[in-house]
Each structure stands twice: as C-alpha cells, then as structure tokens.
C-alpha cells in the first residue's frame, strides 16, 4: 500500500506524545516472586463468587446505572465517611472500571474545568498516561527526597502562586508509600482555600497504612469541596483483577465525569459490582489481619536493608518498601535472573529507586540481591 | 454541558429516568436485549472466578480471548487479524467506539458521518475536539450511504469516514457494492475508515453485511469495532473489541492503557466462553429478533406509520410525521400517557424530528402490549389507519 499520509500524521502525533506513551506498568502474574505489585491479594472468597453469580443468575446481566449500582455507591460513601470524609454521599460517588479510569476521569474532566493541572514528578505512570490522552496544560511538582518523594509544601505553594489551581497528589505515594502528615494536610487544605484551588487526591493505598496514621485531604473541612478522591474498591480480597475503582467529588465535578463515563463505557461491569457488595464483608474480617502480618514482614525487611547499609525511603504503606540504589540496573538484572519482578522507579519518575512489594516469605530473598550489590 | 449532548444522550437518559417511575413501563427505547446472558457463559464465568480470579491481564486483553476474537472475525467477516498485535479488548462496544474516534481524530480533524447516527459518536468527537461532517441519508432510499454524497463531504481536513452497518438508529445495511465504493473513496482521498459492526450478525432477509476491512485495500486503513452485548445478551459484562492494522492498534492499545487499563478478568473469560462455546442461544435469540421485527412492522402498518425498512439491527425507525408532532413531544406523550418509551429520532442527529426509534427487545407479549398502547396514542393523534 502506498504510504498513507493520514495514517503517518496520526502515528507521528502519537510518537510525539511522550506522556501517553509513558511506560505502561508491568503486566504481572500473581506469584510470590512478583514483587512489582502494590499490595497482595487473596483468592476471592466463595461468598464473593456466590454473590456475583447469584446476581447474574437473577438477571443482573444488563446495563446498570452509569455511576454504579446504588448499594455499592452507598457502601463506598459509608467507607469514606468512616474515615472522616463526610462530604461524600452516594450521589457524589462514581464506581469506575478500575483505578486507572478514576485517574483518567478526574485528570481529564476536572482538568478541563481548570485548564491546567500540576502533576507530581514521581507518580504512578498511569497519571502521565491519563494526562496525555487529550492536551492539558501541565506543570510539575518536584519530588522531595525527605518526604519519600512526595512534593514539598513549598513546591505546592510555588505552583499555586504561579497560577495553577489544580493539583494531583498521591498520598500514599504509589512508589514509596510515603504519606502527607496531618500537619501537611492541614496546610495543603489552607493553601487550596487561599488560592481558590483544588486537588485530586489518590488515596488508593491508604488502606495499607497502619491504622491511625493516615490523614486525607478530603477530611479537612475547609478543603472537602475542593478535593476529589479516588482509589480501589475493597483491595486485597481477591477482586482486584475484576477492575473496580471509585472516585468521589462535589456535584459540579461529578456531573461531567459521569457524562464522560457514559461516553466511554456506559457502565461498569455488573459481575464485578455485585461481587464488591459482598467483598466489603470479607474486607472487614480479613484486612486488619493482613495489615498486621504485613507490618511485621515490612519491619523485618527494613531491618535487612538497614543491616546492609541501605536506608529505605520514608514510607508508611506496609505493602511497599522502596530503596534508592546507585546500582539499580545491575540489581534489576540480578533480580530478573532469580525470577523476581520489582517496581522500577524509573517508570514513575524516580530513576535509581526500586520498589519491593512486601511478601512475608519472598521479599527478604529478593532484598538479598540488593544487599549483595 | 454542550447543548448538543442535552438534546442527545442526556435527553435519552432523562426519558429512561421518567420511564422508571412507572411500574408498568414498557421500554422500547434502549438497546439492551431482554434476554439474560446464556447460562453456560455464567457457569464458565463462575469457574473463571475460582481459577483465574486474581490473574492479571495486559491492557489489550488476555491472549486466548484475542485469539477467539480473531477467529470470530475470520469466520464471520472474512478478515484475518493477528491477535498479538491487531486486537484490543474493550469495555463494550461503547469503549471501542470512543477509542476508535480518539485514536483517529485530532483537534480540528473532520469525521464524515452518515446521519442519523448513534449519539456517542458525537460525544466522542467532542472529546477529541474533532468536527463532525454530517451526510444525510433518506428513508426513501432506505437510508443508503451514498458514496457520491460522501465524496462531496470531503474537505482538506477530512481524516476519516464512519461506516455503521447495520446502522443505528435506521437499521440500514450498506450493500456490498457501496462498501466497495466507499473503501475505494477512502483510498482515493487517504481517509481512514471507522467501521461499526456491532450488529453484523443481525441482518435480515437477503441483505448482506460486508465489513470494509474485508475489501482489498480496506484493512490497512480501517479500525473496526464489535462487541458481545447485542448478539450474546451481555450488555452488563462490558466486552467488546477494536481490530485494525498493527500500527494504528499500537495507538489504540496505549489509549486503552491510559483510559482504564485491562478489562475485568471475569468478563474476559466470560467473553471467551461466549465466542468458543455453544452458539445455540445466539441462533435462538436471532430467530426471536426476526419474529419480533415482523411484529413491529405489522403494528406500524396497522397504525399507518411508515418506516425505513429495518434491514438489520434491533429496532425500527418510524416516520411519525402524520401525528403532526415532533418526535420529542410525541415520545414524552406516549411515555406519559401510555408508559411506553421509544427514542426520539432527533436525539440521533439534528433534523430527524419526525422519527422515533422503536426497539424490539422485550418478550413477545410485552412487545405486543407496548405496540398496542402506542397504537392507542397514535390513534388519538389521528395517525391511525392501514399504511399503504
């Protein structure tokens, strides 16, 4: 076929879009040697499967409401309310086809309202990819090593002073697990009010922070209407690959996101949503135990790295351990040779950082590669 | 919110919401088959929940599913695709549509669209900041997509043409000779083709569906969507796909990864079961749709309401000019007075104020009752009497 100029132009436009072509997070297979995951999961309980199948057998195989079935939105709103996010009711919630869809909807549709958005230098690669789908004016929030590669408050203030009124923040960081402290969150909330600004707050890893040590920006009374939150639905109880996420925001932002959700996929899959209704109960009985076990495993892994003279980056998420090493490439090769996958900070804006998932049995083995240098 | 969306998709959702307030509502508007998903697909999904429930998938979908899709396309559409590089699994035909448009159309680019058209194409174009160039079709011509009219719509900013066959909402099928002519037109003017084949297995009488990618010179410039929603009664599972040449599909794959990543693993295994398992239910459903199509046509004949010949799809596009009312007013009246929902034609494109889209996606008795109630409304408006 003679070369198509139309196709060539499309492909050139795509090639030039570095954001959209940002590294795709690796496709992992759930083995205990795959330490690139953000958190572990367990096989879905029989009760979860039965709940989903029962719904399907009773006819729930059709389109459902665009923002998600009402009982699930109510569950999510209650979950958020239980963590101090009282601004969100069921009508403020959209059930999405996974956390990446939450990222996309918030970044593109709220970004469109504000005209520009500040993205963290260090973030899940899906953040840049979502921003790259359609042109947005983007500013960057530099990472602060002392804050576990989260942006500093000064960087946030500078960005707002420069006129950008929408921030995207991860807390916990998807790379290091670092969180903004209560004091940080109060100050960010004050800055948003001072500059009439807003924030998209990825709190998806918050369930994996030891109890009592997490502060959400959306829980700040002054900031609640200025913040959209997003995350995964009932993580770690076996429905993670069924692709369910959520977002919650004020009504003025929910409306365009709901419309866009309808345009993109009409609704989220029914087997996943009905499974999630039961997954809540399993989460309630298993999550604390998972947290406790992983907290211990992480502390053991930290001791191992410290004994080898490597200080982990600050992080509060018990499922992750991030380290900076001058030998990242050789360590990665060594890990691959031994059958391990880990998260590469280079894919998230932080070359030289490796992220290990905390598994009770295999993380220590993988860290040996790091220790052996 | 754009005024166009308010008159399109949002209008339809407001009608759906109103219908829900009536316990005896009969919905002849939405394209959601009344059949539940066949039991064997649910059974396989259950097994997948147990054995594959925590598996991950690449953004483009698990390979066995893409292989099954490739085999389906080869068998039904006589087109070969490499499942490794030329197929991406999507959240239903809706996401496939969105991905095709965003992949092909950039800011200011023109997409040539035969009208009337499924309104999500308008919404997706707006997201991409593209421009729709509408090309009219006419009931008197059975909504033919005239290659010469399409040619006249081409400008230096044209980048692609949309070919939906069978068409939603008209049910028109583009005959093979026109498909060939349109592919040739695309080649001459270096246009891409966005092909919507979602109703390709629901073609009636002697009408023939030919997918543009099967025409020599078509595949390398065509993105084609399809889904399991309509044929397998799987609307709630959200399982569709885009197929196309590897270079364009690399862009589609990156967009998919950026927008929402992989589909639910459960839906993917359900889709695999649908495509590779017994097809008896599909055949049975199709035979039912054939019968119900006849019911709607006979009822409209009895009301004296003309319609475009429904050559394919799951609906009839009826001309309600004789009522003296515009379609939105009439749709609201029929809904309010008779609790029957049909979709106004103007929701699909401006200027189609004299049409209603009536689906036949209800059990026979319910459909019959819905048509009777609609007939009462029409009679009241003086539109009764046998059609010529």
XYZ file of C-alpha atoms in Angstrom:
761
model
C 0.000 0.000 0.000
C 1.298 3.456 -0.889
C 2.098 5.333 2.291
C -0.935 6.919 3.855
C -0.207 10.489 4.865
C -3.256 10.463 7.091
C -2.039 7.441 8.962
C 1.507 8.770 9.077
C 0.273 12.002 10.654
C -1.680 10.096 13.292
C 1.288 7.919 14.118
C 3.623 10.914 14.251
C 1.258 12.698 16.611
C 1.239 9.576 18.745
C 5.005 9.221 18.650
C 5.400 12.801 19.809
C 3.046 12.285 22.738
C 5.539 11.216 25.358
C 3.001 11.438 28.126
C 0.612 8.993 26.513
C 3.456 6.639 25.662
C 4.848 6.728 29.201
C 5.895 3.313 30.417
C 2.992 1.012 30.967
C 3.082 -0.558 34.391
C 4.224 -4.136 34.000
C 1.829 -6.969 33.433
C 2.356 -9.101 36.409
C 1.345 -12.593 37.218
C 0.435 -13.301 40.757
C 3.244 -15.416 42.062
C 5.095 -14.778 45.283
C 8.138 -13.777 43.254
C 6.262 -10.923 41.623
C 7.162 -8.026 43.877
C 6.114 -5.331 41.413
C 2.562 -5.310 42.745
C 1.267 -2.573 45.022
C -0.353 -4.915 47.513
C -1.020 -8.615 47.817
C -4.373 -10.224 47.446
C -6.017 -13.474 48.391
C -8.198 -15.710 46.242
C -11.749 -14.363 46.236
C -13.793 -15.979 48.962
C -16.551 -18.369 47.986
C -19.103 -15.931 49.349
C -17.912 -13.212 46.994
C -18.148 -15.508 43.992
C -21.553 -16.746 45.050
C -22.828 -13.212 45.445
C -21.704 -12.305 41.951
C -23.007 -15.486 40.347
C -26.303 -15.265 42.175
C -26.831 -11.759 40.862
C -26.002 -12.875 37.331
C -28.372 -15.823 37.568
C -31.105 -13.499 38.762
C -30.742 -11.429 35.653
C -28.129 -8.810 36.505
C -26.506 -9.144 33.110
C -27.807 -5.890 31.665
C -26.772 -2.263 31.667
C -26.856 -0.699 35.114
C -26.677 2.891 36.275
C -23.789 4.845 34.784
C -22.207 5.829 38.124
C -22.622 2.348 39.561
C -25.310 0.421 41.364
C -26.722 2.410 44.256
C -25.892 -0.108 47.029
C -22.229 -0.096 46.041
C -22.053 3.680 45.885
C -23.652 3.787 49.308
C -21.063 1.312 50.586
C -18.226 3.403 49.229
C -19.702 6.608 50.634
C -20.039 4.917 54.023
C -16.444 3.706 53.807
C -15.261 7.227 53.079
C -17.476 8.666 55.799
C -15.997 6.218 58.268
C -12.633 7.761 57.538
C -13.745 11.308 58.102
C -14.726 12.128 54.518
C -18.206 13.287 55.386
C -18.714 15.436 52.318
C -19.449 12.467 50.086
C -22.793 10.762 49.771
C -23.747 8.070 47.285
C -24.542 10.658 44.631
C -21.016 12.025 44.909
C -19.525 8.625 44.064
C -18.800 7.035 40.710
C -17.838 3.371 40.502
C -15.221 3.026 37.796
C -13.724 0.219 35.741
C -10.609 0.292 37.882
C -8.460 2.958 39.490
C -6.926 3.950 36.148
C -10.346 5.004 34.920
C -10.679 7.054 38.120
C -7.380 8.733 37.291
C -8.435 9.389 33.716
C -11.837 10.818 34.567
C -10.549 13.120 37.278
C -7.482 14.334 35.408
C -9.240 14.939 32.111
C -12.643 16.176 33.199
C -11.679 18.226 36.266
C -8.551 19.269 34.399
C -10.768 20.541 31.603
C -12.663 22.693 34.092
C -9.475 24.258 35.411
C -7.472 24.406 32.176
C -4.240 23.211 33.742
C -3.038 20.682 36.284
C 0.106 20.130 38.321
C 1.302 16.530 38.352
C 3.848 15.107 40.763
C 7.246 14.377 39.246
C 7.038 10.989 40.960
C 3.737 9.225 40.448
C 2.113 6.106 39.096
C 2.788 6.014 35.306
C -0.952 5.956 34.746
C -1.100 9.595 35.858
C 1.009 10.812 32.939
C -0.720 8.492 30.517
C -4.144 9.781 31.530
C -2.960 13.360 31.147
C -1.587 12.588 27.695
C -4.839 11.422 26.129
C -6.007 14.950 25.407
C -3.969 18.098 25.680
C -3.862 19.701 29.098
C -1.501 22.390 30.283
C 0.698 20.549 32.732
C 3.050 21.746 35.430
C 5.267 19.555 37.508
C 5.540 19.232 41.247
C 9.132 18.293 42.023
C 9.735 15.405 44.384
C 11.266 15.894 47.802
C 13.616 13.138 48.933
C 12.968 13.926 52.567
C 9.255 13.390 52.094
C 9.520 9.979 50.462
C 9.493 11.656 47.043
C 6.188 13.410 47.653
C 6.135 17.080 46.658
C 7.122 19.500 49.393
C 4.694 22.075 50.717
C 6.921 24.774 49.294
C 6.641 23.232 45.841
C 2.880 23.130 46.185
C 2.775 26.749 47.329
C 5.035 27.867 44.470
C 2.865 26.097 41.929
C -0.285 27.696 43.265
C 1.371 31.104 43.378
C 2.275 30.687 39.716
C -1.415 30.395 38.890
C -2.032 26.678 38.563
C -5.192 25.913 40.513
C -5.486 22.149 40.250
C -3.104 19.687 41.840
C -2.851 15.926 41.516
C -1.452 14.384 44.666
C -0.839 10.799 45.722
C -0.999 10.032 49.381
C 0.259 7.418 49.908
C 2.818 7.702 47.137
C 2.408 4.825 44.720
C 6.200 4.473 44.622
C 7.378 4.858 48.188
C 4.233 4.615 50.274
C 5.025 7.949 51.905
C 2.074 9.969 53.189
C 1.414 13.610 53.893
C 1.137 14.087 57.642
C -1.856 15.586 59.397
C 0.007 18.880 59.626
C 0.843 18.701 55.911
C -2.746 18.017 55.019
C -3.977 20.935 57.074
C -1.503 23.230 55.383
C -2.386 21.972 51.913
C -6.052 22.497 52.701
C -5.283 26.041 53.791
C -3.311 26.664 50.610
C -6.176 25.418 48.465
C -8.514 27.832 50.202
C -6.038 30.699 49.998
C -5.518 30.274 46.263
C -9.054 29.122 45.446
C -7.554 25.915 44.170
C -8.490 22.247 44.085
C -6.891 18.848 44.268
C -7.314 15.329 43.009
C -6.254 13.057 45.835
C -5.244 9.468 45.072
C -5.731 7.684 48.371
C -5.889 4.196 46.906
C -3.083 2.827 49.061
C -4.448 4.385 52.261
C -5.991 1.082 53.417
C -2.448 -0.254 53.650
C -1.236 2.379 56.076
C -1.127 1.229 59.688
C -4.283 2.266 61.474
C -4.404 5.764 62.819
C -1.541 7.095 60.753
C -3.354 8.398 57.711
C -4.794 11.827 57.001
C -6.904 12.519 53.930
C -7.039 15.966 52.393
C -10.750 15.468 51.800
C -11.284 15.086 55.546
C -10.238 18.696 56.078
C -13.488 20.652 56.490
C -12.206 23.659 54.569
C -10.974 21.521 51.704
C -13.729 18.953 51.321
C -15.494 20.660 48.413
C -12.180 21.326 46.715
C -10.984 17.745 46.649
C -11.829 14.740 44.509
C -10.676 11.417 45.909
C -10.015 8.161 44.135
C -8.925 4.660 44.912
C -9.574 0.932 44.591
C -12.727 -0.777 45.830
C -12.111 -3.287 48.648
C -8.472 -4.009 47.814
C -6.747 -7.226 48.727
C -9.718 -9.588 48.971
C -9.422 -11.093 45.516
C -11.435 -8.820 43.232
C -8.534 -6.609 42.211
C -8.374 -8.037 38.694
C -12.126 -7.544 38.321
C -11.260 -3.865 37.855
C -13.252 -1.773 40.262
C -12.282 1.674 41.359
C -14.088 4.673 42.750
C -13.948 8.393 42.706
C -15.861 10.902 44.786
C -16.217 14.630 44.297
C -18.564 17.555 44.625
C -21.634 17.561 42.345
C -20.251 20.141 39.919
C -17.366 17.835 39.110
C -19.275 14.576 39.306
C -21.648 15.646 36.532
C -19.071 15.932 33.709
C -17.250 12.829 34.945
C -20.478 10.868 34.947
C -21.205 12.011 31.401
C -17.719 11.024 30.293
C -18.070 7.653 31.988
C -21.238 7.058 29.976
C -19.478 8.075 26.781
C -16.583 5.737 27.442
C -18.242 2.624 28.745
C -21.917 3.220 29.645
C -21.435 1.482 32.996
C -19.059 -0.719 34.974
C -19.374 -4.488 34.728
C -22.155 -6.000 36.787
C -20.387 -9.202 37.940
C -17.675 -7.036 39.476
C -20.080 -4.659 41.181
C -22.198 -7.395 42.725
C -19.082 -9.177 43.880
C -17.937 -5.994 45.557
C -21.117 -5.782 47.626
C -20.054 -8.990 49.360
C -16.344 -8.202 49.266
C -16.980 -5.485 51.824
C -17.773 -8.125 54.440
C -14.679 -10.139 53.628
C -12.575 -6.989 53.782
C -13.998 -6.180 57.197
C -12.907 -9.548 58.582
C -9.579 -10.037 56.841
C -7.997 -6.659 56.258
C -6.728 -5.963 59.748
C -5.095 -9.364 59.865
C -3.434 -8.766 56.507
C -2.239 -5.394 57.729
C -0.740 -6.834 60.888
C 1.091 -9.613 59.104
C 2.475 -7.260 56.500
C 3.516 -4.695 59.082
C 5.679 -7.319 60.730
C 7.056 -8.532 57.391
C 7.923 -4.983 56.384
C 9.720 -4.261 59.624
C 11.822 -7.395 59.104
C 12.586 -6.340 55.539
C 13.587 -2.854 56.706
C 15.994 -4.374 59.234
C 17.575 -6.412 56.464
C 18.176 -3.425 54.244
C 19.425 -1.290 57.131
C 21.829 -4.024 58.158
C 23.252 -3.828 54.663
C 23.682 -0.088 54.942
C 20.750 0.782 52.713
C 18.161 3.073 54.238
C 14.686 2.613 52.775
C 12.893 5.721 51.573
C 10.307 7.018 54.045
C 7.045 5.170 53.590
C 4.015 4.276 55.645
C 2.413 1.653 53.427
C 3.036 -1.796 54.883
C 2.871 -3.439 51.445
C 5.764 -1.498 49.913
C 9.435 -0.946 50.536
C 11.299 1.491 48.289
C 15.051 1.906 48.256
C 17.375 4.121 46.329
C 20.465 2.445 44.923
C 23.267 3.524 42.666
C 23.197 0.021 41.218
C 19.563 -0.077 40.157
C 20.223 -1.581 36.716
C 22.513 -4.360 37.929
C 20.200 -5.097 40.825
C 17.256 -5.366 38.445
C 19.196 -7.762 36.234
C 20.138 -9.842 39.223
C 16.550 -9.923 40.405
C 15.289 -10.973 36.990
C 17.849 -13.740 36.832
C 16.475 -15.081 40.088
C 12.919 -14.861 38.856
C 11.855 -11.717 40.681
C 9.945 -8.721 39.366
C 10.042 -5.425 41.249
C 8.759 -1.951 40.599
C 11.184 0.274 38.722
C 11.178 3.846 39.951
C 12.360 4.950 36.509
C 8.837 4.200 35.284
C 7.453 6.544 37.920
C 9.794 9.488 37.565
C 12.451 8.320 40.027
C 15.385 6.553 38.357
C 17.532 4.693 40.805
C 14.640 3.733 43.052
C 13.371 0.188 43.276
C 10.069 -0.714 44.865
C 9.635 -4.095 46.516
C 6.242 -5.445 47.425
C 6.256 -6.828 50.945
C 5.534 -10.542 50.939
C 6.022 -12.467 54.158
C 8.145 -15.138 52.524
C 9.931 -13.806 49.443
C 10.752 -10.144 49.938
C 13.745 -10.975 52.095
C 15.071 -13.259 49.358
C 14.701 -10.518 46.780
C 16.357 -7.967 49.024
C 19.387 -10.214 49.123
C 20.059 -9.117 45.542
C 20.155 -5.571 46.753
C 22.348 -6.423 49.716
C 24.770 -8.406 47.596
C 25.045 -5.361 45.356
C -22.585 20.534 29.226
C -22.970 21.023 25.494
C -26.429 21.788 24.188
C -25.955 19.003 21.681
C -25.438 16.490 24.462
C -28.527 17.764 26.248
C -30.573 17.044 23.133
C -28.854 13.726 22.561
C -27.618 11.362 25.206
C -28.883 13.327 28.172
C -32.358 13.520 26.659
C -32.433 9.751 26.311
C -31.321 9.233 29.884
C -33.986 11.640 31.112
C -36.594 9.584 29.276
C -35.199 6.400 30.808
C -35.426 8.002 34.245
C -39.014 9.023 33.628
C -39.902 5.518 32.441
C -38.568 4.094 35.690
C -41.214 5.992 37.608
C -43.954 3.887 36.007
C -44.252 0.339 37.381
C -45.910 -0.779 34.141
C -43.467 0.931 31.806
C -42.603 -0.861 28.599
C -39.227 0.180 27.294
C -38.896 0.071 23.545
C -36.042 2.572 23.527
C -32.794 1.266 24.930
C -30.601 -1.153 23.005
C -30.419 -3.694 25.834
C -31.598 -7.200 24.840
C -34.268 -8.530 27.169
C -32.608 -11.951 27.209
C -30.317 -12.709 30.121
C -26.842 -13.942 29.344
C -26.897 -17.646 28.441
C -26.388 -19.932 31.408
C -23.275 -21.639 30.063
C -21.472 -18.294 29.887
C -22.356 -17.531 33.505
C -21.193 -21.005 34.505
C -17.857 -20.500 32.802
C -17.524 -17.100 34.416
C -18.064 -18.708 37.801
C -15.322 -21.216 37.097
C -13.055 -18.377 35.979
C -13.739 -16.514 39.221
C -12.394 -19.509 41.103
C -9.442 -20.415 38.892
C -8.444 -17.125 37.266
C -9.992 -14.601 39.620
C -6.698 -12.998 40.613
C -4.982 -13.243 37.224
C -3.780 -10.056 35.668
C -4.317 -9.066 32.080
C -2.365 -6.775 29.784
C -4.309 -3.660 28.771
C -5.180 -5.204 25.396
C -6.775 -8.277 26.955
C -5.758 -11.867 27.565
C -4.365 -13.623 24.524
C -6.833 -16.535 24.439
C -9.680 -14.046 24.171
C -7.953 -12.081 21.430
C -7.348 -15.327 19.587
C -11.022 -16.214 19.856
C -11.959 -12.767 18.600
C -9.592 -13.143 15.655
C -11.192 -16.473 14.796
C -14.647 -14.961 15.023
C -13.732 -12.124 12.721
C -12.117 -14.507 10.263
C -15.198 -16.701 10.253
C -17.907 -14.015 10.189
C -16.177 -11.135 8.454
C -13.617 -12.973 6.293
C -10.785 -10.809 7.605
C -7.576 -12.032 9.207
C -6.115 -10.251 12.205
C -3.054 -11.076 14.262
C -4.365 -11.465 17.814
C -0.999 -10.433 19.233
C -0.903 -7.008 17.633
C -4.175 -6.218 15.900
C -6.900 -6.661 18.506
C -7.651 -4.783 21.723
C -10.390 -5.901 24.109
C -12.586 -3.086 25.385
C -15.307 -2.283 27.913
C -18.085 -2.963 25.479
C -18.699 -1.564 22.050
C -19.020 1.847 23.702
C -15.383 1.983 24.720
C -14.339 0.551 21.368
C -16.195 3.411 19.691
C -14.539 6.002 21.945
C -11.085 4.528 21.366
C -11.532 4.435 17.580
C -12.569 8.070 17.435
C -9.870 9.331 19.789
C -7.243 7.231 18.014
C -8.109 8.577 14.588
C -9.302 12.127 15.150
C -7.302 15.044 16.470
C -8.301 18.629 17.197
C -9.895 20.168 14.126
C -9.945 16.917 12.156
C -13.158 16.096 10.338
C -15.029 12.815 10.579
C -17.596 12.223 7.843
C -20.683 10.742 9.463
C -23.784 9.448 7.700
C -26.816 10.711 9.604
C -28.700 9.887 11.651
C -26.099 8.277 13.884
C -25.635 6.814 17.347
C -25.093 9.862 19.536
C -21.996 8.644 21.318
C -20.068 9.313 18.114
C -20.949 12.975 18.571
C -19.906 12.878 22.231
C -16.609 11.143 21.448
C -15.839 13.584 18.661
C -16.419 16.468 21.053
C -13.951 14.923 23.495
C -11.374 14.596 20.721
C -12.142 18.186 19.662
C -12.869 16.892 16.199
C -15.504 18.093 13.772
C -18.457 16.088 12.542
C -19.405 16.488 8.911
C -22.870 15.011 8.612
C -24.040 13.390 5.399
C -27.792 12.885 5.178
C -29.436 9.594 4.390
C -33.074 9.288 3.332
C -35.849 6.915 4.225
C -36.938 6.906 0.597
C -33.543 5.408 -0.244
C -33.669 3.023 2.720
C -31.081 5.214 4.395
C -28.486 4.409 1.789
C -24.987 5.743 2.470
C -24.463 7.251 -0.933
C -20.782 7.216 -1.939
C -21.257 10.298 -4.062
C -22.725 12.282 -1.178
C -19.880 11.066 0.995
C -17.416 12.245 -1.655
C -18.961 15.715 -1.670
C -18.423 15.966 2.072
C -14.662 15.536 1.812
C -12.536 18.572 2.585
C -8.818 19.044 3.166
C -9.491 18.487 6.873
C -11.242 15.174 6.402
C -9.416 12.364 8.185
C -11.905 9.517 8.354
C -15.363 8.307 7.478
C -17.692 6.453 9.792
C -19.496 3.411 8.423
C -22.058 1.803 10.722
C -23.755 -1.198 9.210
C -26.400 -2.163 10.174
C -26.910 1.458 11.145
C -28.197 2.650 14.469
C -30.945 4.039 14.515
C -32.111 3.355 10.957
C -31.343 -0.339 10.564
C -29.940 0.365 7.120
C -27.325 -2.075 5.792
C -24.693 -0.756 3.395
C -24.825 -3.094 0.395
C -21.550 -4.712 -0.636
C -21.209 -2.666 -3.802
C -21.484 0.534 -1.786
C -18.992 -0.758 0.785
C -16.522 -1.379 -2.020
C -17.151 2.056 -3.478
C -16.689 3.680 -0.067
C -13.432 1.835 0.559
C -12.254 2.993 -2.840
C -13.261 6.540 -1.946
C -11.280 6.278 1.274
C -8.249 5.062 -0.630
C -8.501 7.832 -3.205
C -8.694 10.532 -0.555
C -6.453 8.854 2.018
C -9.133 8.632 4.642
C -9.322 6.171 7.485
C -12.490 4.176 7.957
C -14.087 3.715 11.363
C -16.337 0.685 10.968
C -19.014 -0.243 13.484
C -20.021 -3.881 13.009
C -21.863 -4.372 16.282
C -25.000 -5.652 14.564
C -23.221 -7.692 11.883
C -24.939 -10.926 12.893
C -28.375 -9.292 12.946
C -29.048 -8.807 9.259
C -32.435 -9.812 7.880
C -33.966 -11.162 4.701
C -31.472 -11.178 1.835
C -29.421 -8.204 2.957
C -25.712 -8.832 3.163
C -23.191 -7.348 5.552
C -19.699 -6.720 4.215
C -17.144 -5.249 6.587
C -14.905 -2.602 4.980
C -11.732 -4.288 6.211
C -12.576 -7.333 4.082
C -12.424 -5.275 0.910
C -8.999 -5.190 -0.806
C -7.235 -2.056 0.340
C -9.592 -1.660 3.300
C -7.910 -3.424 6.170
C -4.813 -1.252 6.385
C -6.878 1.897 6.870
C -9.822 0.561 8.886
C -10.481 0.316 12.595
C -13.435 -1.960 13.279
C -15.427 -2.321 16.450
C -17.660 -5.073 17.639
C -18.965 -6.422 20.941
C -20.804 -9.259 22.612
C -23.544 -7.043 24.063
C -26.195 -7.313 21.380
C -25.609 -10.790 19.974
C -24.925 -12.629 23.224
C -27.089 -10.530 25.578
C -24.027 -9.472 27.557
C -24.555 -5.734 27.943
C -23.704 -5.795 31.647
C -20.384 -7.595 31.195
C -18.840 -4.810 29.078
C -16.962 -6.824 26.485
C -16.088 -5.513 23.045
C -13.084 -5.021 20.841
C -11.334 -2.953 18.250
C -9.496 -4.645 15.395
C -7.196 -2.918 12.960
C -3.732 -2.758 11.424
C -0.891 -3.181 13.870
C 0.463 0.359 13.583
C -2.856 2.022 14.431
C -3.629 -0.608 17.037
C -0.463 0.284 18.929
C -2.041 3.698 19.436
C -5.359 2.139 20.430
C -3.543 -0.046 22.952
C -1.756 2.925 24.519
C -5.041 4.809 24.749
C -6.709 1.822 26.369
C -3.908 1.600 28.942
C -4.266 5.308 29.650
C -8.040 5.394 29.926
C -8.730 2.401 32.135
C -6.259 -0.421 31.664
C -7.389 -4.002 31.194
C -10.947 -5.238 31.301
C -12.234 -7.222 34.223
C -10.657 -10.664 34.093
C -14.051 -12.240 34.776
C -15.681 -10.508 31.827
C -12.812 -11.577 29.609
C -13.235 -15.249 30.464
C -16.971 -14.892 30.022
C -16.308 -13.438 26.585
C -14.044 -16.337 25.762
C -16.813 -18.740 26.744
C -19.312 -16.865 24.605
C -17.157 -16.989 21.497
C -15.900 -20.538 21.818
C -18.860 -22.268 23.421
C -22.171 -23.468 22.013
C -23.930 -20.932 19.795
C -27.451 -22.336 20.131
C -28.619 -19.438 22.276
C -27.313 -16.921 19.758
C -29.240 -18.641 16.986
C -32.375 -18.791 19.120
C -32.150 -15.120 20.054
C -31.600 -14.120 16.447
C -34.675 -16.062 15.324
C -36.657 -14.300 18.029
C -35.476 -10.903 16.854
C -36.526 -11.766 13.295
C -40.000 -12.606 14.538
C -40.323 -9.540 16.705
C -39.133 -7.285 13.907
C -42.115 -8.517 11.936
C -44.402 -7.773 14.871
C -43.246 -4.156 14.994
C -43.520 -3.727 11.253
C -47.046 -5.181 11.243
C -48.074 -2.977 14.153
C -46.748 0.145 12.459
C -48.527 -0.858 9.268
C -51.702 -1.099 11.311
C -51.099 2.370 12.727
C -50.473 3.784 9.277
C -46.973 4.771 10.304
C -44.349 4.344 7.599
C -40.813 3.326 8.483
C -37.456 2.690 6.935
C -37.041 -0.977 6.120
C -35.144 -2.441 9.089
C -32.525 -4.352 7.167
C -30.564 -5.110 10.308
C -30.220 -4.258 13.977
C -32.731 -4.455 16.794
C -35.006 -1.510 16.014
C -37.331 0.119 13.512
C -37.032 3.791 12.592
C -40.565 5.038 12.199
C -41.752 8.201 10.457
C -44.273 9.907 12.743
C -44.935 12.951 10.549
C -48.595 12.012 10.296
C -49.039 12.734 14.007
C -48.223 16.389 13.483
C -45.935 16.281 16.477
C -42.188 16.463 16.748
C -40.507 13.327 17.990
C -39.535 14.626 21.436
C -43.048 15.835 22.185
C -44.521 12.600 20.882
C -42.068 10.417 22.781
C -42.885 12.254 26.019
C -46.615 11.992 25.378
C -46.511 8.279 24.639
C -44.380 7.771 27.714
C -46.520 9.912 29.990
C -49.887 8.653 28.784
C -49.171 5.084 27.812
C -45.963 4.398 29.756
C -44.194 3.224 26.626
C -40.738 4.503 25.831
C -39.439 4.927 22.301
C -36.472 7.109 21.450
C -36.899 10.397 19.540
C -35.055 10.495 16.252
C -33.670 13.976 16.884
C -31.531 12.505 19.640
C -29.520 10.816 16.901
C -28.989 13.834 14.679
C -30.485 17.274 14.162
C -33.306 17.390 11.687
C -34.726 13.947 12.441
C -37.650 15.388 14.343
C -40.153 13.200 12.518
C -38.797 9.848 13.603
C -38.989 7.515 16.539
C -36.674 4.556 17.098
C -38.584 1.557 18.376
C -36.622 -1.438 19.626
C -37.936 -4.983 19.781
C -36.057 -6.031 22.881
C -38.949 -7.136 25.055
C -40.637 -10.536 25.426
C -43.247 -11.062 22.748
C -46.280 -10.406 24.957
C -44.744 -7.280 26.429
C -43.772 -6.045 22.998
C -47.264 -6.720 21.726
C -48.795 -4.781 24.585
C -46.353 -1.935 24.114
C -47.240 -1.673 20.462
C -50.941 -1.743 21.281
C -50.538 1.082 23.746
C -48.500 3.010 21.223
C -51.241 2.400 18.687
C -53.772 3.955 21.043
C -51.624 7.041 21.341
C -51.235 7.284 17.587
C -54.948 6.822 17.007
C -55.702 9.623 19.397
C -53.491 11.822 17.299
C -55.310 10.835 14.162
C -52.460 8.828 12.750
C -54.347 5.563 12.606
C -55.358 3.525 9.560
C -53.563 0.943 7.496
C -50.407 2.012 5.784
C -50.428 1.825 2.016
